[in-house]
Short mmCIF file of C-alpha atoms and ligand atoms in Angstrom, two decimals:
data_model
loop_
_atom_site.label_atom_id
_atom_site.label_comp_id
_atom_site.label_asym_id
_atom_site.label_seq_id
_atom_site.Cartn_x
_atom_site.Cartn_y
_atom_site.Cartn_z
CA MET A 177 83.30 80.99 61.41
CA THR A 178 80.48 79.68 63.00
CA THR A 179 78.30 77.00 61.73
CA THR A 180 75.70 79.80 61.82
CA ASP A 181 77.79 81.97 59.65
CA HIS A 182 77.72 79.75 56.69
CA ALA A 183 74.29 78.91 56.78
CA ALA A 184 73.83 82.70 56.83
CA ARG A 185 75.92 83.11 54.12
CA ALA A 186 75.04 80.22 51.53
CA ALA A 187 71.27 81.38 52.21
CA ALA A 188 72.16 84.96 51.48
CA ARG A 189 74.30 83.54 48.17
CA ARG A 190 71.10 81.48 47.13
CA SER A 191 68.54 84.88 47.50
CA ALA A 192 71.42 87.02 45.29
CA LYS A 193 69.91 88.04 41.61
CA PRO A 194 73.07 88.46 39.25
CA GLY A 195 72.71 92.09 37.04
CA ARG A 196 71.83 94.34 40.59
CA LYS A 197 73.10 96.99 41.74
CA VAL A 198 75.31 97.48 45.48
CA LEU A 199 77.24 100.38 47.04
CA ILE A 200 80.22 100.07 47.04
CA ARG A 201 81.42 103.02 49.65
CA VAL A 202 85.21 103.54 49.69
CA LYS A 203 87.18 105.19 52.46
CA ARG A 204 90.16 107.14 50.48
CA CYS A 205 93.19 109.02 51.21
CA GLU A 206 95.97 110.28 48.73
CA GLY A 207 98.75 109.47 50.90
CA PRO A 208 100.90 109.03 54.41
CA GLY A 209 99.46 112.25 56.60
CA LYS A 210 97.18 112.84 54.41
CA PRO A 211 92.99 113.73 55.22
CA SER A 212 90.61 110.75 54.39
CA ARG A 213 87.17 110.79 53.21
CA PHE A 214 84.48 108.22 52.25
CA GLU A 215 83.24 108.05 48.61
CA THR A 216 80.37 105.84 47.25
CA PHE A 217 79.91 103.64 43.84
CA ALA A 218 77.29 102.17 42.38
CA VAL A 219 78.05 98.78 40.79
CA THR A 220 76.69 96.01 38.99
CA ILE A 221 76.81 92.57 39.96
CA GLU A 222 77.62 88.79 38.14
CA ARG A 223 77.47 85.51 39.60
CA GLY A 224 80.92 85.03 41.42
CA ALA A 225 81.85 88.85 41.59
CA ASN A 226 83.95 89.45 44.70
CA ILE A 227 85.39 92.96 45.98
CA ILE A 228 88.20 92.55 43.94
CA SER A 229 86.45 92.46 40.73
CA CYS A 230 83.63 95.71 41.86
CA LEU A 231 87.21 97.32 42.67
CA GLN A 232 88.23 96.25 38.90
CA GLN A 233 84.51 97.62 37.86
CA ILE A 234 85.14 101.23 39.60
CA ALA A 235 88.63 101.74 38.19
CA ALA A 236 87.39 101.32 34.66
CA ASN A 237 84.60 104.48 35.86
CA PRO A 238 85.70 106.01 38.85
CA VAL A 239 82.59 107.97 39.05
CA THR A 240 80.83 108.00 42.45
CA VAL A 241 76.69 107.90 43.38
CA GLU A 242 77.00 111.38 43.30
CA GLY A 243 78.13 111.86 39.43
CA THR A 244 81.47 113.17 40.77
CA ARG A 245 84.39 111.76 37.92
CA THR A 246 87.14 110.71 41.03
CA THR A 247 90.93 108.71 40.92
CA PRO A 248 90.49 105.11 40.67
CA VAL A 249 90.81 103.70 44.06
CA VAL A 250 94.12 102.07 45.04
CA TRP A 251 94.48 98.74 46.78
CA ASP A 252 97.05 95.47 46.75
CA SER A 253 96.96 92.22 45.57
CA GLY A 254 98.74 88.83 44.97
CA CYS A 255 97.57 85.42 44.06
CA LEU A 256 93.80 86.47 44.03
CA GLU A 257 93.32 82.95 46.39
CA GLU A 258 93.55 84.02 49.55
CA VAL A 259 97.34 82.83 49.94
CA CYS A 260 99.05 86.12 49.21
CA GLY A 261 97.33 87.97 52.41
CA ALA A 262 98.03 90.95 50.15
CA CYS A 263 94.07 91.93 49.28
CA THR A 264 93.64 92.34 52.98
CA MET A 265 91.03 95.15 53.91
CA VAL A 266 88.31 95.89 56.56
CA ILE A 267 85.11 94.85 54.64
CA ASN A 268 82.18 95.86 57.19
CA GLY A 269 84.48 96.92 60.07
CA LYS A 270 86.20 93.15 59.54
CA ALA A 271 89.03 92.54 58.38
CA ARG A 272 89.26 89.84 55.75
CA GLN A 273 90.83 89.25 52.36
CA SER A 274 89.04 91.34 49.76
CA CYS A 275 89.72 88.36 46.51
CA SER A 276 87.47 85.87 48.56
CA CYS A 277 85.18 88.16 49.88
CA LEU A 278 81.90 87.45 47.76
CA ILE A 279 79.21 89.90 47.34
CA ASP A 280 76.51 87.31 47.08
CA GLU A 281 76.70 86.74 50.76
CA TYR A 282 77.45 90.34 52.13
CA ALA A 283 75.19 92.32 49.71
CA PRO A 284 72.94 90.19 48.19
CA ALA A 285 69.73 92.99 47.86
CA GLU A 286 69.39 95.42 45.34
CA GLY A 287 71.01 98.77 46.82
CA ASP A 288 72.98 97.42 49.94
CA VAL A 289 76.18 98.65 51.29
CA ILE A 290 79.68 97.27 51.70
CA THR A 291 82.02 99.78 53.54
CA LEU A 292 86.07 99.08 52.63
CA GLU A 293 88.34 100.27 54.56
CA PRO A 294 92.29 99.81 54.81
CA MET A 295 93.90 98.02 58.04
CA SER A 296 94.31 100.50 61.31
CA LYS A 297 97.07 98.60 62.51
CA PHE A 298 99.52 99.90 59.52
CA PRO A 299 100.53 103.01 57.97
CA VAL A 300 97.92 103.72 55.05
CA VAL A 301 100.12 103.67 51.25
CA ARG A 302 97.09 105.01 49.50
CA ASP A 303 93.21 104.22 50.09
CA LEU A 304 92.88 100.67 50.54
CA TRP A 305 96.51 99.33 50.64
CA VAL A 306 98.70 99.81 53.47
CA ASP A 307 102.20 99.21 54.01
CA ARG A 308 102.15 95.74 55.76
CA SER A 309 106.58 95.60 56.47
CA ARG A 310 106.46 95.64 59.94
CA MET A 311 105.06 92.11 59.94
CA PHE A 312 108.36 90.95 57.78
CA HIS A 313 110.41 92.82 60.07
CA ASN A 314 109.11 91.25 62.37
CA LEU A 315 109.98 87.65 61.28
CA LYS A 316 113.76 88.87 61.21
CA ARG A 317 113.41 90.91 64.79
CA LEU A 318 112.57 86.75 65.21
CA ARG A 319 115.04 84.84 62.52
CA ALA A 320 112.46 82.57 61.26
CA TRP A 321 113.52 81.36 59.09
CA VAL A 322 115.66 77.00 58.87
CA PRO A 323 119.15 78.18 59.01
CA ILE A 324 120.89 76.21 56.11
CA ASP A 325 122.51 78.46 53.74
CA GLY A 326 121.46 75.64 50.62
CA THR A 327 124.73 75.93 49.00
CA TYR A 328 125.42 72.07 48.96
CA SER A 329 123.12 69.15 49.61
CA LEU A 330 123.07 68.18 53.35
CA GLY A 331 121.77 65.09 52.91
CA ALA A 332 117.64 63.69 54.32
CA GLY A 333 116.99 65.78 56.88
CA PRO A 334 115.50 64.20 60.71
CA ARG A 335 112.89 61.52 60.62
CA GLU A 336 109.84 63.59 62.20
CA SER A 337 106.00 61.73 63.20
CA SER A 338 103.20 62.88 61.02
CA ASP A 339 101.52 64.27 63.97
CA ALA A 340 104.48 67.19 64.30
CA GLN A 341 104.42 67.99 60.60
CA GLU A 342 100.81 68.15 60.71
CA SER A 343 100.87 70.76 63.33
CA ARG A 344 103.98 72.36 61.66
CA TYR A 345 101.65 72.20 58.59
CA LYS A 346 98.65 74.09 59.60
CA LEU A 347 101.09 77.12 61.36
CA SER A 348 103.08 77.42 57.93
CA THR A 349 99.54 78.22 56.37
CA CYS A 350 100.10 81.48 57.66
CA MET A 351 100.02 84.35 54.84
CA THR A 352 101.10 87.52 56.34
CA CYS A 353 97.39 88.79 56.08
CA GLY A 354 97.59 91.10 59.38
CA CYS A 355 94.15 89.56 60.25
CA CYS A 356 95.23 88.98 63.79
CA LEU A 357 97.33 92.36 64.39
CA GLU A 358 95.02 94.54 62.90
CA ALA A 359 91.68 92.62 66.07
CA CYS A 360 94.84 92.51 68.41
CA PRO A 361 94.43 95.29 71.76
CA GLN A 362 97.98 95.01 72.12
CA PHE A 363 99.50 95.34 68.89
CA LEU A 364 98.61 99.33 67.56
CA LEU A 365 100.13 101.17 64.47
CA ALA A 366 103.47 102.30 64.26
CA GLU A 367 103.70 105.05 61.24
CA THR A 368 107.42 104.63 61.20
CA PRO A 369 110.08 102.28 61.79
CA ALA A 370 111.59 103.98 65.20
CA SER A 371 109.99 101.65 67.87
CA TRP A 372 109.42 98.06 65.53
CA ASP A 373 112.04 96.52 67.69
CA THR A 374 110.25 97.35 71.37
CA SER A 375 107.08 97.33 70.14
CA PHE A 376 104.61 94.14 70.33
CA VAL A 377 105.31 91.40 67.82
CA GLY A 378 102.08 90.06 68.10
CA ALA A 379 100.51 86.74 67.83
CA GLN A 380 101.60 86.24 63.49
CA ALA A 381 105.39 86.50 64.36
CA ILE A 382 105.16 84.14 67.89
CA GLY A 383 102.68 81.60 66.06
CA GLN A 384 105.93 81.65 63.35
CA ALA A 385 108.68 81.73 66.00
CA LEU A 386 107.09 78.05 67.49
CA LEU A 387 107.23 77.01 63.40
CA PHE A 388 110.55 77.25 63.05
CA ASN A 389 111.39 76.55 66.94
CA SER A 390 109.68 73.03 66.39
CA HIS A 391 111.51 72.18 63.23
CA PRO A 392 114.25 70.20 63.85
CA THR A 393 116.83 72.19 61.99
CA GLY A 394 115.18 75.25 62.61
CA ALA A 395 115.65 75.09 66.31
CA GLN A 396 119.35 75.67 65.96
CA LEU A 397 118.28 79.55 66.78
CA LYS A 398 115.40 78.30 69.34
CA ASN A 399 116.98 80.80 72.16
CA GLU A 400 117.80 83.58 70.01
CA ARG A 401 114.35 83.55 69.00
CA LEU A 402 113.52 83.26 72.54
CA GLU A 403 115.60 85.59 73.92
CA VAL A 404 114.19 88.63 71.62
CA LEU A 405 110.50 87.10 72.52
CA MET A 406 111.39 87.44 77.12
CA GLY A 407 112.64 91.13 76.18
CA PRO A 408 110.40 94.47 75.42
CA GLY A 409 107.38 93.43 72.96
CA GLY A 410 108.16 90.12 73.57
CA VAL A 411 105.19 87.51 74.47
CA SER A 412 104.89 88.90 77.91
CA ASP A 413 103.33 91.74 76.12
CA CYS A 414 100.18 89.68 75.40
CA GLY A 415 96.98 90.36 76.80
CA ASN A 416 95.19 87.14 76.25
CA ALA A 417 92.20 88.53 74.75
CA GLN A 418 92.69 85.63 72.01
CA ASN A 419 90.77 88.20 69.56
CA CYS A 420 93.76 86.92 67.42
CA VAL A 421 92.53 82.91 67.00
CA LYS A 422 88.89 84.14 66.72
CA VAL A 423 90.19 86.30 63.39
CA CYS A 424 92.94 84.46 61.08
CA PRO A 425 91.68 83.19 58.31
CA LYS A 426 93.78 80.08 58.15
CA GLU A 427 91.79 79.02 61.81
CA ILE A 428 95.92 78.85 62.90
CA PRO A 429 95.88 77.70 66.51
CA LEU A 430 97.30 81.55 67.85
CA THR A 431 96.32 81.44 71.31
CA GLU A 432 98.46 77.97 71.76
CA ALA A 433 101.23 79.13 70.10
CA ILE A 434 101.05 82.19 72.34
CA ALA A 435 100.96 79.38 74.99
CA ALA A 436 103.28 77.41 74.01
CA ILE A 437 105.99 80.14 73.29
CA GLY A 438 105.67 81.40 76.92
CA ARG A 439 106.45 78.08 78.53
CA ALA A 440 109.32 77.74 76.29
CA ALA A 441 110.36 81.28 77.77
CA THR A 442 109.98 80.10 81.42
CA ILE A 443 111.54 77.77 80.95
CA ARG A 444 114.75 79.62 79.09
CA GLY A 445 114.54 82.54 81.69
CA PHE A 446 115.02 79.59 84.51
CA THR A 447 118.55 78.07 82.70
CA ARG A 448 119.75 81.22 81.85
CA PHE A 449 119.36 82.23 85.79
CA PHE A 450 121.60 78.73 86.59
CA THR A 451 124.09 78.86 83.95
CA SER A 452 124.71 82.21 84.31
S1 LIG B 1483 95.85 86.98 72.76
FE1 LIG B 1483 97.74 88.15 72.50
S2 LIG B 1483 97.95 88.15 71.07
FE2 LIG B 1483 95.86 87.57 70.41
S3 LIG B 1483 94.73 89.34 70.14
FE3 LIG B 1483 94.97 88.19 72.43
S4 LIG B 1483 96.53 90.21 73.00
FE4 LIG B 1483 96.82 89.95 71.03
S1 LIG B 1484 98.20 84.27 61.66
FE1 LIG B 1484 96.91 84.03 60.54
S2 LIG B 1484 95.64 86.19 60.80
FE2 LIG B 1484 97.49 86.76 61.27
S3 LIG B 1484 98.69 87.11 59.40
FE3 LIG B 1484 99.24 85.01 59.82
S4 LIG B 1484 97.02 84.20 58.19
FE4 LIG B 1484 96.80 86.27 59.07
S1 LIG B 1485 95.25 88.78 46.91
FE1 LIG B 1485 96.26 86.96 47.72
S2 LIG B 1485 95.47 87.10 49.83
FE2 LIG B 1485 94.02 88.09 48.20
#
């Protein structure tokens, strides 16, 4: 977020009056393959209200502004503190976490409207809840873990510089939220798992491949990860539009990660050519 965005949001927070009514316009869908429609609800805003608290208010009394009783809106959430990524949805056209989205910043005046939609790159389960399984599948595809069995003590790990720890720490803050994939023109919706192993893995998985390739023990699987990333749906599918890095709520340097993995894949390609 830019300094201008921060300033605009702080100004909106200062001007917002508790007790005002705002309109929450929600894209509803009863299940996979079902048609969607919009419903609008009026909610009363108290200081500190966020999207989740508005959805809870709607769930307690699911009546639209037209006075029609409907079903409670369905959404996903877990930590409620921007750590698990589960509550990610498209808010006024941009994917972000609904638990940290303050109404005072988005709808500071009486009658303001906020539009909520599910992310478009993942299959809708119902309403605002999407199935993000493909992201976890991609982590498995890339063996994004440290290969130890954990059944006995291996003693102290290798020593590392604080710079190396710091750069890995940033990558480790990924919460698998999907914002980078929602913004990526190369990452497309796949309704079924049939194409998951050949379609673009996306910036999130590439960032995690770099995280584990940079880990002294995780690097044992470095070549296996690079082989997958050199194949169909790998790093060469990135079109370098750089949308991902602009929207990541954890400010993970995704384009740097993509470039680093691209270089490693090139070296791996040469090594393989000269040693095979
Ligand atoms: S840089 Fe690559 S991964 Fe990021 S948004 Fe663009 S195409 Fe997608
Ligand atoms: S890289 Fe950033 S935007 Fe992408 S899933 Fe991780 S936290 Fe979300
Ligand atoms: S509920 Fe976990 S990030 Fe919002």
